[in-house]
PDB file of C-alpha atoms in Angstrom:
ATOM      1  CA  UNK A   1      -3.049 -43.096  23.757  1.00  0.00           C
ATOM      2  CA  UNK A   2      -4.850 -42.443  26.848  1.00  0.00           C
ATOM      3  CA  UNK A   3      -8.750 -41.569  27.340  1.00  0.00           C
ATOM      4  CA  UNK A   4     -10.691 -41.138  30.313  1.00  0.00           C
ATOM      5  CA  UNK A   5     -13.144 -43.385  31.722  1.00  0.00           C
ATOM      6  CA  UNK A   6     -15.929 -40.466  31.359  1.00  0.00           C
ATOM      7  CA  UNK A   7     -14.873 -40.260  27.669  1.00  0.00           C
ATOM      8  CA  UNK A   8     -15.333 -43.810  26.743  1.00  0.00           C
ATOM      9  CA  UNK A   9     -18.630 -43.697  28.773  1.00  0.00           C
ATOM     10  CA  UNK A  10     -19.624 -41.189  26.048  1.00  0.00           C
ATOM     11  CA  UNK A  11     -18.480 -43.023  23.270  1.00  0.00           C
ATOM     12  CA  UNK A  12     -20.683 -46.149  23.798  1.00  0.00           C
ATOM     13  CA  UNK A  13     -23.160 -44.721  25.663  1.00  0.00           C
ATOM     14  CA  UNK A  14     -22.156 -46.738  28.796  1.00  0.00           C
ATOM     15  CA  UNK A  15     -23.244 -45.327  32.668  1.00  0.00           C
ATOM     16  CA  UNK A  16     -20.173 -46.043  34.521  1.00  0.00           C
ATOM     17  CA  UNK A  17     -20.295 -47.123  38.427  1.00  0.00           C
ATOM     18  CA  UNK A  18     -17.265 -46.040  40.288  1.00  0.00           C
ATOM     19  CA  UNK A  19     -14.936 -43.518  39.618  1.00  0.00           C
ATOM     20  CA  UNK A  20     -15.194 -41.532  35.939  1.00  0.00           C
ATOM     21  CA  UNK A  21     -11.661 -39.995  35.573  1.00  0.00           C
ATOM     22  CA  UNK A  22      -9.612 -43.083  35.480  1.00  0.00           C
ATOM     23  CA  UNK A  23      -7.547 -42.994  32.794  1.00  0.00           C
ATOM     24  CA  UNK A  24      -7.303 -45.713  30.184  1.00  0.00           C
ATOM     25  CA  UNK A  25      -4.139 -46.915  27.771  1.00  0.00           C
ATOM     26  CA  UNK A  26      -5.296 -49.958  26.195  1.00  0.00           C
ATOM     27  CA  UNK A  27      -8.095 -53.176  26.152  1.00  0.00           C
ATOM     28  CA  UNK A  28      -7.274 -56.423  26.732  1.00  0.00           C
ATOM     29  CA  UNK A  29      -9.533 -59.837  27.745  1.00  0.00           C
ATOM     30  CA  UNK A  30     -10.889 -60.112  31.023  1.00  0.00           C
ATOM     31  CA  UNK A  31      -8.045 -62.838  32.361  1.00  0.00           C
ATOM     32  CA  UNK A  32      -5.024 -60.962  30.639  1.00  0.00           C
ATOM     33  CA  UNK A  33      -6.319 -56.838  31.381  1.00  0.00           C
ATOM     34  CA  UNK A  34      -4.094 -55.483  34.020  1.00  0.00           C
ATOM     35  CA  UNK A  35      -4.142 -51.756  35.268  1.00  0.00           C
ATOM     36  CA  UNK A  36      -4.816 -49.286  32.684  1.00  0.00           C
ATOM     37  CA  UNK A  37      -6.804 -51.913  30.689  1.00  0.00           C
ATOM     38  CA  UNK A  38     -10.673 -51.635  29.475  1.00  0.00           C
ATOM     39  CA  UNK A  39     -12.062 -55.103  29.487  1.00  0.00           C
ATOM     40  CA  UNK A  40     -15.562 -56.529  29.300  1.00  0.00           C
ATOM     41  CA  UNK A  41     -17.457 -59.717  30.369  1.00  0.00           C
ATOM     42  CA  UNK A  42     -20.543 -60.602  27.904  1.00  0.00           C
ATOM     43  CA  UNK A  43     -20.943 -64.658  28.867  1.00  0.00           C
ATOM     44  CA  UNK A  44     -22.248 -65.705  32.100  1.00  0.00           C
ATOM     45  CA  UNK A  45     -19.322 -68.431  32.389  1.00  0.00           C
ATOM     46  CA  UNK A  46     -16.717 -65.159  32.475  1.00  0.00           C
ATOM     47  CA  UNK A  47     -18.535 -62.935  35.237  1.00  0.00           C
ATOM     48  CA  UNK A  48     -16.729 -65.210  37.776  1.00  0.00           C
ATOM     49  CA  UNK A  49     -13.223 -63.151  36.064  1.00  0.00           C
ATOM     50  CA  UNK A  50     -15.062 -59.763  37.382  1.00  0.00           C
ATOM     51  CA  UNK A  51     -14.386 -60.281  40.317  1.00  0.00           C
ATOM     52  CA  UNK A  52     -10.071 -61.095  40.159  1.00  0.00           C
ATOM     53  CA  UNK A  53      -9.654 -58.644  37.161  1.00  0.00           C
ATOM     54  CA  UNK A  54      -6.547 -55.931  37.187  1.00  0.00           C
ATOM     55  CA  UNK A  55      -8.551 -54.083  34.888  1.00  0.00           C
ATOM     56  CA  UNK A  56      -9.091 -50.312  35.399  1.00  0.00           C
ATOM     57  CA  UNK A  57     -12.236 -50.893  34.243  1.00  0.00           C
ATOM     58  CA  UNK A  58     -15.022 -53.876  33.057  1.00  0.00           C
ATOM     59  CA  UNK A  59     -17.583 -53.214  30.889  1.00  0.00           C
ATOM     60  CA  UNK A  60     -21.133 -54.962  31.820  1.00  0.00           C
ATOM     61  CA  UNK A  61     -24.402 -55.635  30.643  1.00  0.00           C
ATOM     62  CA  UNK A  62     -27.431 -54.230  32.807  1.00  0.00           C
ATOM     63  CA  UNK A  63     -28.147 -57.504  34.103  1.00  0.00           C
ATOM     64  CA  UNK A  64     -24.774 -57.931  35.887  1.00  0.00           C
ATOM     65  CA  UNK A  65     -25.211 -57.778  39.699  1.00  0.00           C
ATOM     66  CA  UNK A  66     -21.930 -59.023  41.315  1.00  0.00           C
ATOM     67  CA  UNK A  67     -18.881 -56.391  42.590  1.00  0.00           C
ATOM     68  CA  UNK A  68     -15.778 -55.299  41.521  1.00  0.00           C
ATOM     69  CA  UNK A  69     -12.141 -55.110  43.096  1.00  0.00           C
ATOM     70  CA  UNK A  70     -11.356 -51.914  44.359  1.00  0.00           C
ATOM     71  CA  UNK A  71     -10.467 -49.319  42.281  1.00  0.00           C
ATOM     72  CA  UNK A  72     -12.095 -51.113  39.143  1.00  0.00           C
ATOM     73  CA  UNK A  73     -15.017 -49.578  37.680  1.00  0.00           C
ATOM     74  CA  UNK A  74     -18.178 -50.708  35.747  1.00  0.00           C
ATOM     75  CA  UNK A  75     -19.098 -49.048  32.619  1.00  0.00           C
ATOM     76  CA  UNK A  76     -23.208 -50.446  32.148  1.00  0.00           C
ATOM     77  CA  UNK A  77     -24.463 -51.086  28.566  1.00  0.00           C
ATOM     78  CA  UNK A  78     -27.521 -52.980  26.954  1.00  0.00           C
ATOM     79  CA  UNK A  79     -24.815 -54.880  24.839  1.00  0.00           C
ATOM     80  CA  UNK A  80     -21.082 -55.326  26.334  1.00  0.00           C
ATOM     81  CA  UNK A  81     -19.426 -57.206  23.154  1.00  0.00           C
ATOM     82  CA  UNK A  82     -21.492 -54.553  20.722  1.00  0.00           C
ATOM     83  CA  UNK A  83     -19.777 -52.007  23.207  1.00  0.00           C
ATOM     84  CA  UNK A  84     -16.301 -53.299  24.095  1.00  0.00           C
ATOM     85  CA  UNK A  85     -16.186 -53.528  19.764  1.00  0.00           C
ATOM     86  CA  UNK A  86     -17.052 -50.125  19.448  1.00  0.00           C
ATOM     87  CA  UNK A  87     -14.603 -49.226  22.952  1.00  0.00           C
ATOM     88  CA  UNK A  88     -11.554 -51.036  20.760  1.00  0.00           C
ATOM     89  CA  UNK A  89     -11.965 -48.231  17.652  1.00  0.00           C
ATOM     90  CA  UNK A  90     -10.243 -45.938  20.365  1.00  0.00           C
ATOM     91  CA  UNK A  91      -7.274 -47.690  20.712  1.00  0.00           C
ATOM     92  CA  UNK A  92      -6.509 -49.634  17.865  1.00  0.00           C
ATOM     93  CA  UNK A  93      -3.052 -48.930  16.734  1.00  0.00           C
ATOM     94  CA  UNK A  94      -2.613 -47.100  13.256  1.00  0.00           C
ATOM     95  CA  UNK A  95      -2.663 -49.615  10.031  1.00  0.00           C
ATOM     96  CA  UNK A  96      -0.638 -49.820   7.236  1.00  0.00           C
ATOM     97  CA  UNK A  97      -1.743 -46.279   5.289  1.00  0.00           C
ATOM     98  CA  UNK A  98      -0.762 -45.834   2.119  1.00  0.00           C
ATOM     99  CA  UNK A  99      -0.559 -41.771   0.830  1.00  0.00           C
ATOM    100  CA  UNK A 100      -2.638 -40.162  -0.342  1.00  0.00           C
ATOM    101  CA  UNK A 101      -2.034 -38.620  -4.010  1.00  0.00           C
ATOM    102  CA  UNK A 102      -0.357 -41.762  -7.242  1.00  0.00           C
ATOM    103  CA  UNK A 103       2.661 -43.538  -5.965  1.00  0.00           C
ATOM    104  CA  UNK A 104       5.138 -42.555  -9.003  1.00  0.00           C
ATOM    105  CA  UNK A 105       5.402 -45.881 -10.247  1.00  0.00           C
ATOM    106  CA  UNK A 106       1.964 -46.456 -10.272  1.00  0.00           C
ATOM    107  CA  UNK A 107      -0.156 -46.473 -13.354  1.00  0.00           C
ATOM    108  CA  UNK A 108      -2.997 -44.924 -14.321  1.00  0.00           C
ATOM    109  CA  UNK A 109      -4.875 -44.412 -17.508  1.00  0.00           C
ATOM    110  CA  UNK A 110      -6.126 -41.089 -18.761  1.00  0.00           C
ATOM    111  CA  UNK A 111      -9.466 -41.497 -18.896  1.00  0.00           C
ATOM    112  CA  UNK A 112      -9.717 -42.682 -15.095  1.00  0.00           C
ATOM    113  CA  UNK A 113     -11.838 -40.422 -12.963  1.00  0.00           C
ATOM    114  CA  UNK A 114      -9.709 -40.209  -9.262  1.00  0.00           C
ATOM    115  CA  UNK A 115     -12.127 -38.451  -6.429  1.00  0.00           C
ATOM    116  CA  UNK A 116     -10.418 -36.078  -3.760  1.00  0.00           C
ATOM    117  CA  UNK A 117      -8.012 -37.537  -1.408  1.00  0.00           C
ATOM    118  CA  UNK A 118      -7.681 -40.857  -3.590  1.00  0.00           C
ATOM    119  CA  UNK A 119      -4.645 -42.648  -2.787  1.00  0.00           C
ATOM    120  CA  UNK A 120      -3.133 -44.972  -5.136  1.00  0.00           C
ATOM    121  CA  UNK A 121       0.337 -47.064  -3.869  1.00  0.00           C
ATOM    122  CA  UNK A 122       3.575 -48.150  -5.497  1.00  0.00           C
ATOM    123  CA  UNK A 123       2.784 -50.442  -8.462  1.00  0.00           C
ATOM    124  CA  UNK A 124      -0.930 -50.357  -8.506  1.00  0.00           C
ATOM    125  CA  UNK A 125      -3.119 -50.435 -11.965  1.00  0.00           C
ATOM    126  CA  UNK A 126      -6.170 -48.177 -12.677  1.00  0.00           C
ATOM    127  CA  UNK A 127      -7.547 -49.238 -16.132  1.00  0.00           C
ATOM    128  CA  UNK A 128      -9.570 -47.183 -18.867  1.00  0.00           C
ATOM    129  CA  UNK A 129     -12.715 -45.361 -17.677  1.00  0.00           C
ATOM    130  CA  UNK A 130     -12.516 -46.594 -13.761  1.00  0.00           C
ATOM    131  CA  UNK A 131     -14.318 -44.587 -11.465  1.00  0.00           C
ATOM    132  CA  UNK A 132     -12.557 -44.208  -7.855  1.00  0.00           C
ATOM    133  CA  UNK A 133     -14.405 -42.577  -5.374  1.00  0.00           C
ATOM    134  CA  UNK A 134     -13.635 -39.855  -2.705  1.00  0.00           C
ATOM    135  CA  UNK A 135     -10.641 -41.173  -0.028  1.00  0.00           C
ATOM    136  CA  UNK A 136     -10.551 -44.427  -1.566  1.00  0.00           C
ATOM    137  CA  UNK A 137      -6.958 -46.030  -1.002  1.00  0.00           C
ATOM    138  CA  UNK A 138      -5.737 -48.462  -3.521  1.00  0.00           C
ATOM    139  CA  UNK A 139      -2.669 -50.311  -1.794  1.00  0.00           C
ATOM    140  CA  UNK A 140       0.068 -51.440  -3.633  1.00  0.00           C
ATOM    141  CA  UNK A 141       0.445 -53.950  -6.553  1.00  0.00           C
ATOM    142  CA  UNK A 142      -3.534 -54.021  -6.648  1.00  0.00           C
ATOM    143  CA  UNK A 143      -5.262 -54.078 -10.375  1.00  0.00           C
ATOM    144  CA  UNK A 144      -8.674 -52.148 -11.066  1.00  0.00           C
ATOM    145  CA  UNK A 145     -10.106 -53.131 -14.232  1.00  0.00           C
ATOM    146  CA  UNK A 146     -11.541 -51.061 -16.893  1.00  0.00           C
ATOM    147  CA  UNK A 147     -15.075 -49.599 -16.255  1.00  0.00           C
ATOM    148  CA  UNK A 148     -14.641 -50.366 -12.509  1.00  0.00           C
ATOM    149  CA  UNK A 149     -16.185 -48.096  -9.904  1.00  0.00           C
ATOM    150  CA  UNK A 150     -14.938 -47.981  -6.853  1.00  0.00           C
ATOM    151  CA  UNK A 151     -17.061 -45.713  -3.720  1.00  0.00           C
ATOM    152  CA  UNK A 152     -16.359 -43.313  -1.248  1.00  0.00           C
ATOM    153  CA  UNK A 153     -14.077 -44.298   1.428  1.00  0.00           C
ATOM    154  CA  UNK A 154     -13.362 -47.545   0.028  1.00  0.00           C
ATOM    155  CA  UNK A 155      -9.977 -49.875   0.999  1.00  0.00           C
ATOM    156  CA  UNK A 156      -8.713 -51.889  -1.609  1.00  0.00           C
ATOM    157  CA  UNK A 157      -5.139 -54.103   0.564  1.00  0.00           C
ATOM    158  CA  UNK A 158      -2.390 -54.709  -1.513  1.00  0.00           C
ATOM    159  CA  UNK A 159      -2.493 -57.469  -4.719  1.00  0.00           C
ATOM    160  CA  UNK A 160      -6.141 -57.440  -5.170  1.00  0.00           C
ATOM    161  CA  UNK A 161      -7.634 -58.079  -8.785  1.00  0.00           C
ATOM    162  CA  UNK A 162     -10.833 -56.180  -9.667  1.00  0.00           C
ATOM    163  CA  UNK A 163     -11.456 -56.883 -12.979  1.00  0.00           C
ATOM    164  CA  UNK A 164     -13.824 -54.833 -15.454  1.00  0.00           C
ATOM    165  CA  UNK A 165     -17.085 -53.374 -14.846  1.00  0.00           C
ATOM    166  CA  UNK A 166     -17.613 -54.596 -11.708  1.00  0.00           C
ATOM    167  CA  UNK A 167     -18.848 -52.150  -8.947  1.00  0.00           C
ATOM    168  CA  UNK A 168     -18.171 -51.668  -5.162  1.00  0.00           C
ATOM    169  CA  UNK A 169     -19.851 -49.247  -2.935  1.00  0.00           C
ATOM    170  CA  UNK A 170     -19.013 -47.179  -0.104  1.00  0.00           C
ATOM    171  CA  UNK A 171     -16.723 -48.017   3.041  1.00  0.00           C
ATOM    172  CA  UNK A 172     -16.243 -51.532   1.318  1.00  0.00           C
ATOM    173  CA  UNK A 173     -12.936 -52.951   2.727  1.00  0.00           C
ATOM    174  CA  UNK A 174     -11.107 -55.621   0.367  1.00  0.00           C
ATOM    175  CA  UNK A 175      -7.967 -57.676   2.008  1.00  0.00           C
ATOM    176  CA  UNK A 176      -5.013 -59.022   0.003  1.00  0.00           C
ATOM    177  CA  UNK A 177      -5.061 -61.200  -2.475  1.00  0.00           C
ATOM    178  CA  UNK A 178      -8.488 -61.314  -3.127  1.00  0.00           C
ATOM    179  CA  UNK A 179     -10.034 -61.488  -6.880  1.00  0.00           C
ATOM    180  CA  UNK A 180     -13.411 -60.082  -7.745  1.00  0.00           C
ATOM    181  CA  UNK A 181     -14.782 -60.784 -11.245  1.00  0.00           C
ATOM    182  CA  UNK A 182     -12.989 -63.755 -12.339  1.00  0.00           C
ATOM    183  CA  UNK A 183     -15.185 -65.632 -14.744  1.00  0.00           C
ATOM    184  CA  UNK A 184     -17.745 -67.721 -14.137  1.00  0.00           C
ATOM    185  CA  UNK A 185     -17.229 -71.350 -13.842  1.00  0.00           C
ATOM    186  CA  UNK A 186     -19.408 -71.718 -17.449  1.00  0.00           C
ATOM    187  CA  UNK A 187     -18.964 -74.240 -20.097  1.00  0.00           C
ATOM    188  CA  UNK A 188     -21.635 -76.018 -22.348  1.00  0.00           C
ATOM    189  CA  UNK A 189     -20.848 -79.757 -22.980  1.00  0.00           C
ATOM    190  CA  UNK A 190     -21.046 -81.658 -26.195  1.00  0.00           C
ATOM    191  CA  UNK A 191     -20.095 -84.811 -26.592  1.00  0.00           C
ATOM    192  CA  UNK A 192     -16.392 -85.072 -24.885  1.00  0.00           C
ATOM    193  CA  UNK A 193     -15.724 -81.221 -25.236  1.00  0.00           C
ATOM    194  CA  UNK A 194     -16.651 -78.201 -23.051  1.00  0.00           C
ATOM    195  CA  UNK A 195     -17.558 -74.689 -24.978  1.00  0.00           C
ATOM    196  CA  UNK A 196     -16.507 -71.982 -22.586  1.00  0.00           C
ATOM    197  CA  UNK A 197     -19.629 -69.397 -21.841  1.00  0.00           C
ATOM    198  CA  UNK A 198     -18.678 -66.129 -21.837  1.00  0.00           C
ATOM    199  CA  UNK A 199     -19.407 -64.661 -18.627  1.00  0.00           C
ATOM    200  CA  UNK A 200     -20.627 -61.271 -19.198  1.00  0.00           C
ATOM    201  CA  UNK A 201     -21.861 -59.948 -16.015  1.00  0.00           C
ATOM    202  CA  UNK A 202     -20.192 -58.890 -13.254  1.00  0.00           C
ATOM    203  CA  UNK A 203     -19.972 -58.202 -10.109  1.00  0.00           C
ATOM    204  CA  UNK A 204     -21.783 -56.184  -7.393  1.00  0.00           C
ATOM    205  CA  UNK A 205     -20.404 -55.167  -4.150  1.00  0.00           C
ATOM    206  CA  UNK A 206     -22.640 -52.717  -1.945  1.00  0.00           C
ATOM    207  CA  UNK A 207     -21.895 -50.683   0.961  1.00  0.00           C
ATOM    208  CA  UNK A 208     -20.176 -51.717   3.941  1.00  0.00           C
ATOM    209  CA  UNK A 209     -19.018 -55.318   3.123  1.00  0.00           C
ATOM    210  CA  UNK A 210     -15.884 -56.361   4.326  1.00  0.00           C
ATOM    211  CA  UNK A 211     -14.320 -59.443   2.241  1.00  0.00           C
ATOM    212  CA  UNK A 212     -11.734 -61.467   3.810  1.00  0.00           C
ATOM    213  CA  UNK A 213      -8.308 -62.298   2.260  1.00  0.00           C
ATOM    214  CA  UNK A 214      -8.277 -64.301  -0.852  1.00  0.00           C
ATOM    215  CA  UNK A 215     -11.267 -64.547  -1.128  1.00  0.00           C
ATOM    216  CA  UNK A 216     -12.611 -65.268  -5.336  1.00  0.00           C
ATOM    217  CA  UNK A 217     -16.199 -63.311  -6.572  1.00  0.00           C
ATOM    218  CA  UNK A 218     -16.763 -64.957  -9.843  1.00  0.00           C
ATOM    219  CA  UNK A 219     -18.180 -62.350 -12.264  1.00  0.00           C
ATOM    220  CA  UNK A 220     -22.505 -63.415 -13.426  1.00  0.00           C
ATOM    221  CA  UNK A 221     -22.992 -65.181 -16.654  1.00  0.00           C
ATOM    222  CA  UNK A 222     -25.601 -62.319 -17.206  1.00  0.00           C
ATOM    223  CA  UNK A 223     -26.393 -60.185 -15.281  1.00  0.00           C
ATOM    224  CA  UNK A 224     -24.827 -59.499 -11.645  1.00  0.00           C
ATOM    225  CA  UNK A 225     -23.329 -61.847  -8.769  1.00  0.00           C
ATOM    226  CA  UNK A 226     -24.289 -59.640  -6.086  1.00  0.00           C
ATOM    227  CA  UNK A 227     -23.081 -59.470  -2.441  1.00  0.00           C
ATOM    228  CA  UNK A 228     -25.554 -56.659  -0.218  1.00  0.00           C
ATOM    229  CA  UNK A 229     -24.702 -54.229   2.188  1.00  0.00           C
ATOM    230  CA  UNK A 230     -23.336 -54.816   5.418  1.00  0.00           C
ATOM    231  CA  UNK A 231     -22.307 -58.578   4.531  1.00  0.00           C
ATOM    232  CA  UNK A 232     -18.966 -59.997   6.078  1.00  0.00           C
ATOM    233  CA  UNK A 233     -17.478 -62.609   4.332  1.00  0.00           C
ATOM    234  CA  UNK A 234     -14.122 -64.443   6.075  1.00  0.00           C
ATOM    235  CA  UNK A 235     -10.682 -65.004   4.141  1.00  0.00           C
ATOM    236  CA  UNK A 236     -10.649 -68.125   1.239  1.00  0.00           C
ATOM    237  CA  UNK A 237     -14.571 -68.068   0.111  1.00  0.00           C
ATOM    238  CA  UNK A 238     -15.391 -68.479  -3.135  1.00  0.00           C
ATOM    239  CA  UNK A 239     -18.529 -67.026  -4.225  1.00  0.00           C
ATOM    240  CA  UNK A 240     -19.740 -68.593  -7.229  1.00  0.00           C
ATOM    241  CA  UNK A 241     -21.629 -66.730 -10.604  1.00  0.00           C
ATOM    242  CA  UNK A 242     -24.872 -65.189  -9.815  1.00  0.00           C
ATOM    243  CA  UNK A 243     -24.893 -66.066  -6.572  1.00  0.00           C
ATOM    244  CA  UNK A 244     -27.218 -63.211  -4.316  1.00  0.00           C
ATOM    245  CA  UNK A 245     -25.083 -62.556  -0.719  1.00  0.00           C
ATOM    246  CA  UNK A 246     -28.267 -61.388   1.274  1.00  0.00           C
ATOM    247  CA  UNK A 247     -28.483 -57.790   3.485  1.00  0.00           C
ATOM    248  CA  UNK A 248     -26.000 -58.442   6.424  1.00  0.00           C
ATOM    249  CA  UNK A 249     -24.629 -62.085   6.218  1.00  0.00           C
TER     250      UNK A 249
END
């Protein structure tokens, strides 16, 4: 695709020095960008690059005070990674969507309530009484438990276990292989022997988290295991039972 200058400007509320209408096709790092590119510098050990970039265009911080080849512009911002980040959403190439509408060999059970513009892939499981919010997208080969809600605009990635009663928000973004609700790690001992604890909680998953790839949320004891909104969690974590993910970790 291919924006203007003037346009991305707008987007992250940048002031650009130099000329508006150059037209941009991609982003790349400072080092790497060559014509066409959108790059930015937020590290005082990279502002050096400013200076030898190819880039069509470098995006700065308001403390930045050196030059730019010719025919590179400056786009000014309070925050330049925050920026460039936000910058990237224009040009990041399609994902891997799956339709919208139940994949034919998917299956789901009668008394699951589907939102509009739910998609549900090839092979995918939607248990008794699951709740799956508007524009969700279930990928393929992915399980959801009985009772389970899912939110509004919700990704669930292919082969990921959500097992009953557990609850995720809105815009929550689950990658493969990841298992939410697995039992606690519970058992009472006596003697030599370990009695198993039921674990009859679950799990809690509010808005805007992101969970990495298989990743394991055990379900509570009692109660909830609980991870809070806007909380990022990177590929193979295990959460244990009851554990409280704070607001933004």
């Amino acid at each position: 695709m291919s924006v203007t200058l003037a346009e991305v400007a707008e987007f992250i509320g940048g002031e650009v020095v130099g000329d508006d209408s150059t037209e941009l096709t991609g982003v790349a790092a400072i080092r790497e960008a060559r014509s066409g590119d959108l790059t930015f510098v937020s590290n005082l050990r990279y502002e050096k690059y400013v200076s030898e970039t190819s880039a069509s265009a470098v995006v700065v911080s308001r403390d930045y005070s050196g030059a730019a080849p010719s025919g590179t512009a400056l786009v000014v911002v309070d925050d330049p990674y925050d920026a460039f980040a936000r910058a990237m959403t224009l040009f990041a190439p399609e994902g891997d969507a799956v339709d919208r509408g139940v994949h034919p060999s998917a299956v789901v059970a009668d008394s699951a309530r589907l939102g509009t513009g739910v998609a549900v892939g090839a092979n995918a499981v939607i248990r008794d009484d699951a709740v799956i919010g508007d524009g969700t997208a279930i990928h393929a080969g992915s399980f959801i438990g009985k009772g389970v809600v899912l939110g509004k605009g919700t990704t669930i990635y292919p082969n990921v276990t959500i097992r009953e009663r557990c609850a995720l928000g809105d815009r929550v973004i689950v990658h493969c292989g990841t298992v939410i609700g697995s039992d606690g790690f519970g058992f009472a001992l006596s003697g030599c022997s370990h009695t198993k604890v039921p674990q009859i909680g679950n799990v809690v998953i509010e808005d805007d988290v992101e969970i990495g790839a298989n990743v394991c949320i055990d379900r509570a004891t009692l109660g909830s295991t609980r991870v809070c909104r806007g909380s990022k969690i990177d590929n193979l974590v295990q959460i244990a039972h009851n554990v409280v993910v704070g607001e933004g970790a």
